[in-house]
Coordinates of C-alpha atoms and ligand atoms in Angstrom, one line a residue:
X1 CA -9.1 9.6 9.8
X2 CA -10.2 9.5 13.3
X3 CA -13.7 10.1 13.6
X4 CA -13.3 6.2 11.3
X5 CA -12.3 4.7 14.2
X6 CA -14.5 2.7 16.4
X7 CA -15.2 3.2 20.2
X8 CA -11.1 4.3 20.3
X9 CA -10.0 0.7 20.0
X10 CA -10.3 -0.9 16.5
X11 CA -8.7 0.2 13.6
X12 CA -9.9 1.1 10.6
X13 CA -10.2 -1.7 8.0
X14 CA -9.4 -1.9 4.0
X15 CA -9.4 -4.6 1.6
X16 CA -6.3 -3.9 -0.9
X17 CA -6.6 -6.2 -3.8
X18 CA -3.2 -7.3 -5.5
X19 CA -1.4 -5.8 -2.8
X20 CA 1.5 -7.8 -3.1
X21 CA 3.3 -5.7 -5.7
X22 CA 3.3 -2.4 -7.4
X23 CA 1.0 0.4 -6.9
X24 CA -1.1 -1.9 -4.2
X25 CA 1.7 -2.6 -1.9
X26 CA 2.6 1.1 -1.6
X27 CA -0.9 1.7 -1.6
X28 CA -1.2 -1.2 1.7
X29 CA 2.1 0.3 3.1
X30 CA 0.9 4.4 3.1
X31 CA -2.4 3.1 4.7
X32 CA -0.7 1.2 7.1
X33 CA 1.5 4.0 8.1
X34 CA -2.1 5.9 8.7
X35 CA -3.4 3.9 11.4
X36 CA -5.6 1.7 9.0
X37 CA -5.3 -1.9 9.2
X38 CA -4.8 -3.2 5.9
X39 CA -6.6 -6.7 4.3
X40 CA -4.0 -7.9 1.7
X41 CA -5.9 -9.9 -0.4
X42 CA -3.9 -11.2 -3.1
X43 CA -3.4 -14.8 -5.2
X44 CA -0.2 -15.7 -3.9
X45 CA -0.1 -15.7 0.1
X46 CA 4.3 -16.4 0.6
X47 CA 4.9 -13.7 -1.8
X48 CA 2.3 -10.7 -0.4
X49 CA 4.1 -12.3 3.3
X50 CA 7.5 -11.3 1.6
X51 CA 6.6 -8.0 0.0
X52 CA 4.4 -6.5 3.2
X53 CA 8.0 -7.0 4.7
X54 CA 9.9 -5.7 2.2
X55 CA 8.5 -2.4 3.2
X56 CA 8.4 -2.5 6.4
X57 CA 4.9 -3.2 7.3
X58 CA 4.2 -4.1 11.1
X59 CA 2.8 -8.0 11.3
X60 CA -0.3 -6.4 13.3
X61 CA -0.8 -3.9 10.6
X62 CA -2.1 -6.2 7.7
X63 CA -3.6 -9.5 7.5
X64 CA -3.0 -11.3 4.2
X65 CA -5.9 -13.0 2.2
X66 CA -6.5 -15.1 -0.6
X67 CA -8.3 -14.4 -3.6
X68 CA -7.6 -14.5 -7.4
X69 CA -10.2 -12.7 -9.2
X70 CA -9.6 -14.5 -12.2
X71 CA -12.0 -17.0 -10.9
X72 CA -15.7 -15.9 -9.6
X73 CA -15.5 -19.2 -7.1
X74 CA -12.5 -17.6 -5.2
X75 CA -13.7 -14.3 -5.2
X76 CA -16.6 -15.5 -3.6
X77 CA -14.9 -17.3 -1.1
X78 CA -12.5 -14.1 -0.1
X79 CA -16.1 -12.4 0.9
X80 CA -16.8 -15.5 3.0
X81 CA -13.4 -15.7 4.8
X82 CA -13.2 -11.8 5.4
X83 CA -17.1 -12.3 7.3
X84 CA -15.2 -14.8 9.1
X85 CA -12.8 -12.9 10.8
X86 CA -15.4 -10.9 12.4
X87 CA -13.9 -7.1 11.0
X88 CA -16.1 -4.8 9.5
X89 CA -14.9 -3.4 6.5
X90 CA -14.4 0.3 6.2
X91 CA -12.9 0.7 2.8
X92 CA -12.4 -1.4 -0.5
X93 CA -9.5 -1.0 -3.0
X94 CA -9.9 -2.9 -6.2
X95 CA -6.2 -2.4 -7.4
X96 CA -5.5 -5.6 -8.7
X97 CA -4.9 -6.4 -12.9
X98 CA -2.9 -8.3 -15.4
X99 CA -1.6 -6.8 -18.3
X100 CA -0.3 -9.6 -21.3
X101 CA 0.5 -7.4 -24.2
X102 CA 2.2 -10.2 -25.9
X103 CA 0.0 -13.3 -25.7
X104 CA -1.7 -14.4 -29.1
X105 CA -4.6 -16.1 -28.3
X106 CA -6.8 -15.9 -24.8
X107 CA -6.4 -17.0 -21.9
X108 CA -9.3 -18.5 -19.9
X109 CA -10.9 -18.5 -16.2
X110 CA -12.3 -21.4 -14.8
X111 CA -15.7 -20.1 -16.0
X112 CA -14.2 -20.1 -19.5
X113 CA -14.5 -16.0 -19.9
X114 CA -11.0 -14.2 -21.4
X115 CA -8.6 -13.7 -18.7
X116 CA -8.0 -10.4 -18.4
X117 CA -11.1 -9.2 -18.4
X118 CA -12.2 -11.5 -15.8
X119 CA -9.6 -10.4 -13.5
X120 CA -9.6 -6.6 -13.9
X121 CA -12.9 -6.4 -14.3
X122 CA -16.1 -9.1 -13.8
X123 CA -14.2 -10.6 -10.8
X124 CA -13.5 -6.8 -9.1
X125 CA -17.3 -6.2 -10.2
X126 CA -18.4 -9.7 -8.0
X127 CA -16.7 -8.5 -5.3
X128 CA -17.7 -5.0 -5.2
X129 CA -21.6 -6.1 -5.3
X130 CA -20.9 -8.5 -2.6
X131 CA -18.9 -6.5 -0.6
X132 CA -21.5 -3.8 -0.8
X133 CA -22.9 -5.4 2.0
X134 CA -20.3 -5.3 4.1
X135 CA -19.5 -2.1 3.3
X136 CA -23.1 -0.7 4.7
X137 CA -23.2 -2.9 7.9
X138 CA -20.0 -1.0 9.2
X139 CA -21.0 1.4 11.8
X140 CA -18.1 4.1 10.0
X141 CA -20.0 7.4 8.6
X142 CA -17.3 7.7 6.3
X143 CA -16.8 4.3 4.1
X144 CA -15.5 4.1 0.5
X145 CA -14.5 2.3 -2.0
X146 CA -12.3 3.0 -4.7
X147 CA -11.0 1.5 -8.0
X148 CA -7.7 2.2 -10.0
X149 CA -8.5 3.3 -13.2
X150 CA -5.9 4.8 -15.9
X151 CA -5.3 7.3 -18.6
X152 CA -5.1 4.8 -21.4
X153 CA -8.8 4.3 -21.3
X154 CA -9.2 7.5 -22.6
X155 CA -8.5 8.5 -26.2
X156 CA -9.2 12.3 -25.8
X157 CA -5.9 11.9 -23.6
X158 CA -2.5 12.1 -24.8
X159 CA -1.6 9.1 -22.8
X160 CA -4.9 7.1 -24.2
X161 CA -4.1 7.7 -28.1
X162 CA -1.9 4.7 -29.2
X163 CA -3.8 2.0 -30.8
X164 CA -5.4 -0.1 -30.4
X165 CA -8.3 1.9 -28.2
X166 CA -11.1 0.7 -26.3
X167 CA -14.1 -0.3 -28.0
X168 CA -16.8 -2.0 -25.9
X169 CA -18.9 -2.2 -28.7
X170 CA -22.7 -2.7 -27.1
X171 CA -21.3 -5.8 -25.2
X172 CA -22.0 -8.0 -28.0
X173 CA -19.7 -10.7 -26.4
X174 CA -21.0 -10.2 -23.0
X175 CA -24.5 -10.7 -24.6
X176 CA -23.0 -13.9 -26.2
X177 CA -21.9 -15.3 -22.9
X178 CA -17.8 -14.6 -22.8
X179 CA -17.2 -18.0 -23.8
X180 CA -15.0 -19.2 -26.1
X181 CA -14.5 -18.8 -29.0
X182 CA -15.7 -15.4 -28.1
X183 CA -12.2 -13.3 -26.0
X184 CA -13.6 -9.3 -26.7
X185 CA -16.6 -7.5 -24.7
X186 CA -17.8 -6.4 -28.3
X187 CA -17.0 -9.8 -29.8
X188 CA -14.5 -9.1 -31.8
X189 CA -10.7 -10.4 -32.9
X190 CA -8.6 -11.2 -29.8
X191 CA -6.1 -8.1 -28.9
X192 CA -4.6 -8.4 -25.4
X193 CA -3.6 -4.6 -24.9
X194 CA -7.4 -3.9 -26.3
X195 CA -8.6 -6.3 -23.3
X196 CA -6.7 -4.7 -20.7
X197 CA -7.9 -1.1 -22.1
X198 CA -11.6 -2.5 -22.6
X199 CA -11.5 -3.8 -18.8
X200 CA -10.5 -0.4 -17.1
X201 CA -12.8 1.3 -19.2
X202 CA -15.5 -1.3 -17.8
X203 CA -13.6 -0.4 -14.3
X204 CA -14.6 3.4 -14.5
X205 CA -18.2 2.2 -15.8
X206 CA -19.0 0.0 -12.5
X207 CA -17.5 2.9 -10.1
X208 CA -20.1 5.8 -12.0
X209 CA -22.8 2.8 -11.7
X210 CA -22.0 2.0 -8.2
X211 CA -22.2 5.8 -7.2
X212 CA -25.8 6.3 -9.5
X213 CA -27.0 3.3 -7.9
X214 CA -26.0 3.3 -4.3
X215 CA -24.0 6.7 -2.9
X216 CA -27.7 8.3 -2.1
X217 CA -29.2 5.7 0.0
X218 CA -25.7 4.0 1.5
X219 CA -23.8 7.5 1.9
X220 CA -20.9 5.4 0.8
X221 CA -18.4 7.4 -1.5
X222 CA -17.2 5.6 -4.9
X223 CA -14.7 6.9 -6.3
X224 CA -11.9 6.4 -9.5
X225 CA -8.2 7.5 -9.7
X226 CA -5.2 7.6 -12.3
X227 CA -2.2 7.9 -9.9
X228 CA -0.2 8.6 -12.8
X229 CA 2.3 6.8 -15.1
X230 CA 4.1 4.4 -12.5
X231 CA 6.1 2.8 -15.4
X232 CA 8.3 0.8 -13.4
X233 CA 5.8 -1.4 -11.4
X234 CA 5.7 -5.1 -12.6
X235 CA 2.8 -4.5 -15.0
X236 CA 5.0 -4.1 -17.8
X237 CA 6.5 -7.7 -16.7
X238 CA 5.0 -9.7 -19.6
X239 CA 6.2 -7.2 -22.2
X240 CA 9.2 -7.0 -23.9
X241 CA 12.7 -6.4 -21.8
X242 CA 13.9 -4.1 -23.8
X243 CA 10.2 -2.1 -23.4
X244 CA 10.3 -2.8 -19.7
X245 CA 14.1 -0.5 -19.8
X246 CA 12.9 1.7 -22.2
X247 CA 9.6 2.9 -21.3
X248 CA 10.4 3.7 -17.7
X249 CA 13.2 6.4 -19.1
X250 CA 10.8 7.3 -21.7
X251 CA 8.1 9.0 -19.1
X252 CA 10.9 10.0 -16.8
X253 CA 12.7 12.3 -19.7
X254 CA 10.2 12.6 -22.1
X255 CA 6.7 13.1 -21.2
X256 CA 7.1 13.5 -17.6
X257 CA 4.7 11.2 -16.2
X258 CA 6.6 9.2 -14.3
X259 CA 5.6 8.5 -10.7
X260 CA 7.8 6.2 -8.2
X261 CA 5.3 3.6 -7.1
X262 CA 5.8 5.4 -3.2
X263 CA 3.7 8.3 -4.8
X264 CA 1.1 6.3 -6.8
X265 CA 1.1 4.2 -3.1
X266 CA -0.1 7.4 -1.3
X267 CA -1.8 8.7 -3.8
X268 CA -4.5 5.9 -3.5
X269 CA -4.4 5.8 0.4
X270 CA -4.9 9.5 0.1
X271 CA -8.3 8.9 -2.1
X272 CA -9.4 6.3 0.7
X273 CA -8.4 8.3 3.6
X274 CA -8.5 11.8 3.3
X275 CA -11.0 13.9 4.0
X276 CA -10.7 16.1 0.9
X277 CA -11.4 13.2 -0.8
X278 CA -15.0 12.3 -0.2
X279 CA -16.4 12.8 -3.2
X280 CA -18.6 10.1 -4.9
X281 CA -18.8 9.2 -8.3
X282 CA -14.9 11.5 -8.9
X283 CA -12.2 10.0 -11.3
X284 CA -9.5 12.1 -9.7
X285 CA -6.1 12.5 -11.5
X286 CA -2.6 14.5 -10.5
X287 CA -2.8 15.1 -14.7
X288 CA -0.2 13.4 -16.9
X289 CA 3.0 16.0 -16.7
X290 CA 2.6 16.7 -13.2
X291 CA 5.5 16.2 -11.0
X292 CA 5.6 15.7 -6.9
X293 CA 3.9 18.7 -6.2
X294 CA 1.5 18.0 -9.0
X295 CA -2.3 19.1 -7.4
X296 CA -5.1 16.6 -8.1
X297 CA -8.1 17.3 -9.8
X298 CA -11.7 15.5 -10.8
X299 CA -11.0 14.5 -14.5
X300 CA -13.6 13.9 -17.1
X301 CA -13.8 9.9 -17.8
X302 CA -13.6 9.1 -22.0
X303 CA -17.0 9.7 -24.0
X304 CA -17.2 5.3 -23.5
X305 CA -16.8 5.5 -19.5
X306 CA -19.4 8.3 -19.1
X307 CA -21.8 6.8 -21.4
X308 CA -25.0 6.3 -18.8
X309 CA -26.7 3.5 -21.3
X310 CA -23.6 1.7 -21.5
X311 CA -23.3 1.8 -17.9
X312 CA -26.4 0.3 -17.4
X313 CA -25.8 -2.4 -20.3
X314 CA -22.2 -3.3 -18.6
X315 CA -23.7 -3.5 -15.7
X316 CA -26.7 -6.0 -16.5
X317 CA -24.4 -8.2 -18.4
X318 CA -21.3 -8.4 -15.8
X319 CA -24.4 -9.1 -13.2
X320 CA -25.8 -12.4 -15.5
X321 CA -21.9 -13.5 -16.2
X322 CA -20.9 -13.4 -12.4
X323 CA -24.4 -15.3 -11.4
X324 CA -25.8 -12.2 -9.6
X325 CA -29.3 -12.0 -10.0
Ligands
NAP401 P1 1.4 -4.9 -10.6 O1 2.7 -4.4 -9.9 O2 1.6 -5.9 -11.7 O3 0.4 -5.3 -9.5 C1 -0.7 -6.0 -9.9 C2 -1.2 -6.8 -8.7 O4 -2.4 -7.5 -9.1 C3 -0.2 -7.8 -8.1 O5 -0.3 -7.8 -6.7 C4 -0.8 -9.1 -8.7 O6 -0.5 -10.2 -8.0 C5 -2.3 -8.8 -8.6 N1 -3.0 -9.8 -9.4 C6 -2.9 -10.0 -10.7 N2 -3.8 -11.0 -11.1 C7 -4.4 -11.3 -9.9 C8 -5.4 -12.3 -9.7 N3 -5.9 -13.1 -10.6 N4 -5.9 -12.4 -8.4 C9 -5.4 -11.6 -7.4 N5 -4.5 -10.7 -7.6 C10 -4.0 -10.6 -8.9 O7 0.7 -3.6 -11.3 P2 0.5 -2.1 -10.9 O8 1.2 -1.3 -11.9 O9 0.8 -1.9 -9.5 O10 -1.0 -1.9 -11.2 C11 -2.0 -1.9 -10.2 C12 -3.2 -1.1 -10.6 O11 -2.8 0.2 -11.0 C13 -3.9 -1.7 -11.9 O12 -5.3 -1.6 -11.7 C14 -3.5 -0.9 -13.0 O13 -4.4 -0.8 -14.1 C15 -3.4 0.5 -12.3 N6 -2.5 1.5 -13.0 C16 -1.2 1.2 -13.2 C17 -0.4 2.1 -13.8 C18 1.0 1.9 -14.1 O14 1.6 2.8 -14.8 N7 1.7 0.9 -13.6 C19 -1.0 3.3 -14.3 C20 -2.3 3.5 -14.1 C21 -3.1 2.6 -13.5 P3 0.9 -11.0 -8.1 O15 1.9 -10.3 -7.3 O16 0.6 -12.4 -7.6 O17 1.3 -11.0 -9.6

């Protein structure tokens, strides 16, 4: 992506969220191996160190970060230490999410709000509005920023059909604060694989907002993506063992939609990178039976993600939960 880089000498930068494992590593590693220089910004600093090595990533190609987004205090003081290290920021992948199919009752941020929404969604959403900024001071014509999104937020998909489905309600329990004892968006019973589908529906929401809201006057491109089923990443690590065999050989054999998490890795450097790619306000997807050669496509998001009002209601009540006025 040369005409990114600036005056011939500086790289490229991206922040990579959860980059130390899964689709986000491969995703750090492909963009490393494109020139970019890649901001790992992940909870836990020793074991992004080990996994950037793992692959093979060049020390002067990544610098590694702290953040967890499951707490709104840390996310804001990622934005401060990135300002501090003088790079403008080119690109922003929010990658990073939890997944705890198995846990009965919530768990909590510091703020008290239900874990996994917090971390897939209202801390990516701080850091997206803050980062705006940043994102608009870099002298880069192209700039973009992109967030993982997946096929089970969509019910009209085969892939989004198994219960239970995302329901965000109107945002009842965002209206009602997040706090306990409320755990759901529409403030309703507790159901951890609802959470994580309720949170990347609300992932897909902030992207379409962010690109209504900003792509005209920034230029910047927003911008969604299902790499496909990468069913051997460490997502599935708080499910069942014999699930976490099973499921892997299940959408290798059966359905097909297996990716290796090298693929899903390029895919999302590809979204950030390529020119082909620059189009705001896309959920792009390589479809759900698609092998290697697989094309992508833009995909139309679930009747929930491409719902304007709710949009607009999501994004009002994220706003007033992270403090943004
Ligand atoms: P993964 O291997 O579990 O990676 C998740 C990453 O997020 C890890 O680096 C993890 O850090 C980080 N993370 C979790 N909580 C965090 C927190 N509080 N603060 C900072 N970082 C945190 O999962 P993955 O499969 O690569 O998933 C990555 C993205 O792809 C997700 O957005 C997911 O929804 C999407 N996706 C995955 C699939 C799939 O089939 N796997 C399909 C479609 C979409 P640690 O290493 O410290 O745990």
């Amino acid at each position: 992506m040369e005409h990114n880089f600036k005056m011939g000498t500086q790289k490229s930068t991206v922040v990579v969220t959860g980059a130390s494992s899964g689709v986000g590593l491969y995703a750090a590693k492909a963009l490393a191996q494109r020139g970019w220089h890649v901001v790992m910004a992940c909870r836990d600093l020793p074991k992004a160190e080990n996994a950037a090595k793992s692959v093979g990533m060049t020390p002067d190609s990544y610098t590694i970060m702290k953040i967890d987004l499951g707490s709104l205090d840390s996310v804001r003081q990622f934005v401060q230490d990135f300002r501090a290290t003088g790079r403008s920021l080119d690109a922003l992948v929010c990658n990073a999410a939890i997944y705890m199919p198995l846990i009965k009752e919530p768990l909590r941020s510091p703020e008290g709000y239900e874990l996994t929404m917090t971390t897939n969604h209202l801390g990516h959403f701080l850091l997206c509005n803050l980062m705006l900024e940043d994102l608009k001071n870099s002298p880069a014509s192209d700039r973009r920023l992109v967030i993982l999104g997946t096929v089970t937020h969509n019910p009209d998909e085969l892939g989004g059909k198994i219960p239970p489905q995302p329901d965000l309600g109107n945002f009842e329990g965002f209206e009602a604060g997040f706090k306990p004892p409320i755990s759901m968006a529409n403030g309703k019973k507790f159901e951890p694989v609802k959470a994580y589908k309720d949170s990347k529906v609300c992932n897909i929401l902030t992207m379409r907002e962010l690109h209504r809201r900003y792509h005209e006057s920034t230029g910047i491109t927003f911008s969604s993506l299902y790499p496909g089923c990468v069913a051997d990443t460490p997502l599935f690590r708080n499910h069942y063992p014999l699930f976490q065999k099973i499921f892997p050989w299940f959408q290798k054999n059966i359905t097909g939609g297996y990716v290796s998490q090298e693929l899903a890795g390029d895919r999302v450097a590809a979204v950030v990178a390529d020119p082909e790619y620059r189009q705001s306000g896309a959920y792009l997807s390589w479809g759900n039976r698609q092998k290697k050669e697989g094309k992508s496509f833009v995909q139309r998001v679930s009747p929930q993600a491409r719902d304007d009002a709710k949009g607009e209601r999501m994004w009002d009540l994220s706003a007033k939960l992270v403090g943004l006025t």
